[in-house]
Amino acid sequence: MKFIKQQIVAETKRVLVYRNKHFDRVLTPGKHRFWDFKNELEFVTFDIDTLYFTAPDAVRMYHTYPALQSHISHFKLTEQEVGLLYLNDTLKGAVAPGEELYFWKDAGDIRLEKIDLTTQFYVADSTLKLIEKAGLNLASKLIKSAKTSACKPIYEMTVKRDHVGFLFADNQLVKELPPGRYGVWQFNRDYEFKSFDCRTITARDGADIYDKNKTIKSMSHQVIGEQEVGLLYVNQVLKGIVPPGEHLYLWKDAGDIHLERVDISENIYVNAATMANVNRLGLNCAAKLFKSETAVSCNPIVDVSIESEHIGLLYVDNVLVRKLPPGHYGMWQFNRDIELKVFDCRAQMLEVSGQEILSKDRVSLRINLTASIQVTDAVIASQSTEDVMSFAYNILQLALREAVGTQNLDDLLLDKLYINETLRDIVGTQLQAVGVKLVNVGMKDIILPGEMKSILNQVVEAQKAAEANVIKRREETAATRSLHNTAKVMENNPTLMRLKELEALEKIADKIDSLTVYGGLEGLMNNAVKLSHQ
């Protein structure tokens, strides 16, 4: 058995000597020799490069043996402190609150920067960059004891350009954050971060935040009256229309915001400049309204154009309020029911075609009728009938049946104006009672069934044949009487007889190329007469 024990300690090592299980001393670098007759010594080696003094009973040993304190540094953090551990001015990591740390002094220049979480829960920009650069914002990099739960030491947030952020700690708003990168120590608190796009102008998504924190500087809140309409301008550009009764939440960073209020309690008409602006920007749409989700959707403006030779009747809540001459109009339709009826004051053509009607003598006729009507009193027309053209069509159809059904076919064919005059008398009065004038009415044609058409054609053909025969006999009689009169005249007048003969000779000469005369003029005349009789 050897009674001398030797220990060689390297530069990066330290050895704790125990005698009979009790701490005796610390061995520094070098060669050490000990007498150990009873084998009472025990040596425990530590690597100081690991930085931490990790003996199982390190806390008790440090506080019990002053000889150990000259080799060990001790740091203690409260529950409201977080530490930044530096070794030789190099950040080694973040230390969790409430931790007790023991370091080998000879490991290097050790420095622990303490941060009070009650006043400095935000991480300085320089510290945040340093921790990110070293890759220390990880739960696995947190310096802690086994009793402490692992977590990322820093809660990181990024607020994008044209956005605003809100940081909540334990469900309470603690700060508004402009664009940038931020970090908070997330020990001992439950954090939540919300970011909103200010370019949306409306801050309705953040309304709950504003209602609970009236001191928020990034938002504004305005209430539109029940008889008001809001015109929202951003940087002098109209962005949208706000319905009555709305609570409007706006992001101040969206730009130069101006809300123009329009009183619609009495005047429902939209001025021409506003109307043109709304139409140019395409804002007359329910989807473009600045409104809450529960509000009723509708187009904000009734936009109508009344053409020339037309007239409009404006009804508000089913009450006629005004006649509108030709022009362009816009009306706010919030809080009221607006209806516009437009009437064409020009004469309008109406066709009543293909009417199958039985005449008094039970002949089936198909009649086509055309009429022109004109609205003379739009108010009466609107109050009397839903559709002027349909009303006129129906009464023309009924009147036509009445007129045809009381006449025989022969009478209708004989007096074609009867139907026109009858319809004018019947329909004109009825239309006048509803503010409509019957300008003209006329029957275009009467179409007979096939069998009746054939019979009538035969009748007409027989009539015409008889008329032709009478005319032929009359003409033959007249021709005979004329010949008789001519013969009597020529009988007593030789000169006239000679002229007739010369006229006949002229007609014959026109039909031949050459003529040879024998026997003189007398012989020519005699032969010509003979030739004409052949």
XYZ file of C-alpha atoms in Angstrom, residues 162-434:
273
model
C -47.939 51.110 -42.635
C -48.965 48.959 -39.674
C -49.482 49.572 -35.976
C -48.931 47.040 -33.206
C -50.441 46.534 -29.762
C -48.659 44.666 -26.991
C -50.735 43.044 -24.254
C -49.354 41.716 -20.983
C -51.664 39.566 -18.885
C -54.590 40.684 -21.118
C -53.849 44.362 -20.518
C -52.650 46.770 -23.211
C -49.202 48.012 -22.241
C -48.004 49.814 -25.353
C -48.751 50.910 -28.922
C -45.925 50.042 -31.263
C -45.075 51.944 -34.467
C -43.318 50.101 -37.336
C -40.117 48.414 -36.197
C -38.707 45.342 -34.398
C -39.263 44.836 -30.685
C -38.545 42.370 -27.929
C -39.768 41.915 -24.349
C -38.590 39.617 -21.588
C -41.339 37.089 -21.387
C -40.623 35.825 -17.886
C -43.402 36.121 -15.298
C -45.915 37.514 -17.852
C -48.279 36.253 -20.513
C -47.812 38.344 -23.650
C -49.984 38.793 -26.727
C -49.207 40.859 -29.799
C -51.631 42.181 -32.425
C -50.775 44.057 -35.605
C -53.139 45.975 -37.912
C -52.746 47.404 -41.421
C -53.375 51.162 -41.335
C -53.907 51.245 -45.100
C -57.380 49.765 -44.558
C -58.298 53.198 -43.095
C -61.073 51.707 -41.012
C -59.963 50.357 -37.654
C -63.047 48.305 -36.937
C -60.906 45.244 -36.166
C -59.355 47.245 -33.369
C -62.624 48.696 -32.056
C -62.635 46.456 -28.988
C -59.121 47.599 -28.125
C -60.129 51.251 -28.408
C -63.302 50.797 -26.367
C -61.249 49.342 -23.505
C -58.390 51.834 -23.856
C -59.654 55.302 -24.753
C -56.129 56.741 -24.554
C -54.971 54.995 -27.719
C -53.278 57.588 -29.928
C -53.211 55.680 -33.207
C -57.017 55.499 -33.552
C -59.914 57.938 -33.688
C -63.584 57.281 -33.063
C -66.530 59.160 -34.550
C -70.278 58.538 -34.418
C -72.561 59.335 -37.381
C -76.035 60.614 -36.432
C -79.180 58.684 -37.289
C -80.086 61.357 -39.878
C -76.565 61.879 -41.223
C -74.415 60.391 -43.950
C -70.634 60.571 -43.732
C -68.305 61.250 -46.664
C -64.850 60.019 -45.685
C -61.888 61.768 -47.329
C -58.255 60.676 -46.965
C -55.651 63.081 -48.340
C -58.479 65.028 -50.053
C -59.646 61.895 -51.919
C -63.103 60.449 -51.263
C -62.645 56.901 -49.958
C -66.159 55.865 -49.055
C -69.589 56.587 -47.596
C -70.574 55.993 -43.974
C -74.233 55.051 -43.324
C -76.317 56.737 -40.593
C -75.832 55.592 -36.999
C -72.409 54.048 -37.610
C -69.523 54.075 -35.131
C -66.486 54.867 -37.241
C -63.035 53.774 -36.055
C -60.122 55.113 -38.113
C -56.348 54.706 -38.189
C -54.774 58.135 -37.876
C -51.678 56.992 -39.748
C -53.805 56.276 -42.854
C -53.334 59.925 -43.888
C -55.022 63.292 -43.621
C -58.535 62.165 -42.651
C -61.587 64.386 -43.019
C -65.197 63.338 -42.393
C -67.883 65.450 -44.065
C -71.334 65.070 -42.513
C -74.441 65.408 -44.705
C -77.852 66.012 -43.090
C -80.455 63.840 -44.848
C -83.361 64.498 -42.501
C -84.972 66.941 -44.957
C -82.933 66.954 -48.149
C -82.503 63.540 -49.762
C -80.895 64.815 -52.965
C -77.176 64.339 -53.623
C -75.481 67.409 -55.042
C -74.072 67.105 -58.544
C -70.389 67.374 -57.518
C -70.703 64.609 -54.933
C -72.668 62.432 -57.348
C -70.008 62.795 -60.042
C -67.241 62.045 -57.541
C -68.993 58.942 -56.225
C -69.632 57.581 -59.727
C -66.096 58.322 -60.906
C -64.602 56.393 -57.973
C -67.132 53.550 -58.156
C -68.312 54.065 -54.563
C -72.058 53.676 -55.127
C -71.867 50.065 -54.024
C -72.906 48.292 -50.818
C -69.531 46.532 -50.657
C -67.700 49.897 -50.507
C -69.611 51.243 -47.495
C -67.764 51.926 -44.241
C -70.147 49.988 -42.009
C -70.334 47.356 -39.321
C -70.990 43.722 -40.208
C -74.476 43.818 -38.687
C -75.601 46.880 -40.649
C -77.996 46.413 -43.578
C -76.250 46.469 -46.958
C -77.605 48.604 -49.796
C -76.312 50.936 -52.442
C -76.083 54.337 -50.742
C -77.482 56.367 -53.655
C -80.376 55.839 -56.050
C -78.820 57.010 -59.311
C -81.297 57.688 -62.141
C -81.289 59.469 -65.491
C -84.556 60.648 -67.039
C -84.277 61.062 -70.808
C -85.865 63.805 -72.861
C -89.602 63.465 -73.534
C -89.900 61.403 -70.341
C -91.163 62.253 -66.875
C -90.374 60.645 -63.533
C -92.509 60.245 -60.420
C -90.554 60.075 -57.156
C -92.116 58.101 -54.312
C -90.629 58.171 -50.813
C -92.060 55.601 -48.410
C -94.871 54.991 -50.928
C -95.856 58.684 -51.032
C -95.544 60.734 -54.231
C -93.310 63.695 -53.408
C -92.253 65.143 -56.737
C -92.412 65.065 -60.525
C -88.939 64.898 -62.038
C -88.333 66.459 -65.465
C -85.576 65.099 -67.744
C -82.159 65.145 -66.082
C -79.719 63.213 -63.862
C -80.614 62.695 -60.191
C -79.117 61.067 -57.109
C -80.971 60.430 -53.847
C -79.797 59.058 -50.493
C -81.808 55.938 -49.814
C -80.792 55.396 -46.181
C -83.699 55.264 -43.687
C -86.318 55.428 -46.446
C -87.873 53.441 -49.265
C -87.352 55.212 -52.596
C -89.159 54.257 -55.801
C -89.019 56.015 -59.155
C -91.499 55.455 -61.964
C -90.546 56.788 -65.395
C -93.072 57.361 -68.176
C -92.391 57.937 -71.879
C -94.504 60.923 -72.951
C -94.051 60.269 -76.667
C -96.592 58.406 -78.811
C -95.905 54.678 -78.583
C -96.909 52.003 -81.053
C -98.897 49.010 -79.815
C -99.522 45.901 -81.882
C -102.502 43.615 -81.169
C -101.752 40.701 -83.494
C -103.283 37.334 -84.290
C -106.651 37.831 -82.568
C -108.965 34.870 -83.309
C -112.529 36.309 -83.233
C -115.939 34.998 -84.333
C -118.097 37.404 -86.311
C -121.825 37.636 -85.724
C -122.405 35.048 -88.490
C -119.883 32.721 -86.779
C -117.033 33.135 -89.207
C -113.652 32.763 -87.536
C -111.465 35.753 -88.331
C -107.874 36.539 -87.483
C -107.370 40.277 -87.140
C -104.180 42.309 -86.685
C -104.575 45.704 -85.096
C -102.159 48.579 -84.571
C -102.594 51.578 -82.294
C -100.524 54.471 -80.948
C -101.005 55.825 -77.430
C -99.485 58.692 -75.467
C -99.275 59.317 -71.707
C -100.795 62.737 -70.980
C -101.017 62.611 -67.166
C -98.291 60.470 -65.542
C -99.727 60.883 -62.033
C -103.144 59.498 -62.978
C -101.522 56.751 -65.052
C -99.343 55.718 -62.122
C -102.271 55.688 -59.704
C -104.599 53.858 -62.102
C -102.524 51.067 -63.574
C -99.310 49.177 -62.978
C -98.367 48.903 -66.672
C -99.824 51.359 -69.182
C -98.945 49.294 -72.251
C -100.461 46.089 -70.840
C -103.597 47.950 -69.798
C -103.978 49.492 -73.258
C -103.349 46.137 -74.934
C -106.030 44.407 -72.890
C -108.758 46.994 -73.459
C -107.936 47.127 -77.194
C -108.220 43.363 -77.335
C -111.594 43.346 -75.555
C -112.951 46.257 -77.600
C -111.901 44.538 -80.836
C -113.787 41.399 -79.864
C -116.847 43.448 -79.022
C -116.732 45.332 -82.332
C -116.217 42.247 -84.510
C -118.627 40.023 -82.611
C -121.608 42.287 -83.378
C -121.109 42.426 -87.173
C -121.498 39.970 -90.032
C -118.537 39.189 -92.271
C -120.105 40.940 -95.265
C -120.683 44.084 -93.225
C -117.115 44.070 -91.980
C -115.751 43.636 -95.475
C -118.070 46.298 -96.801
C -117.317 48.908 -94.093
C -113.699 48.486 -93.067
C -113.620 51.762 -91.164
C -116.318 50.519 -88.773
C -113.826 48.709 -86.572
C -111.463 51.697 -86.383
C -114.223 54.110 -85.451
C -115.781 51.735 -82.923
C -112.449 51.098 -81.223
C -111.701 54.823 -81.110
C -115.005 55.465 -79.347
C -114.715 52.604 -76.849
C -110.987 52.617 -76.072
C -110.400 56.368 -76.260
C -112.705 57.052 -73.315
C -111.254 54.270 -71.180
C -107.654 55.332 -71.817
C -108.443 58.970 -71.151
C -109.701 57.967 -67.693
C -106.224 56.657 -66.814
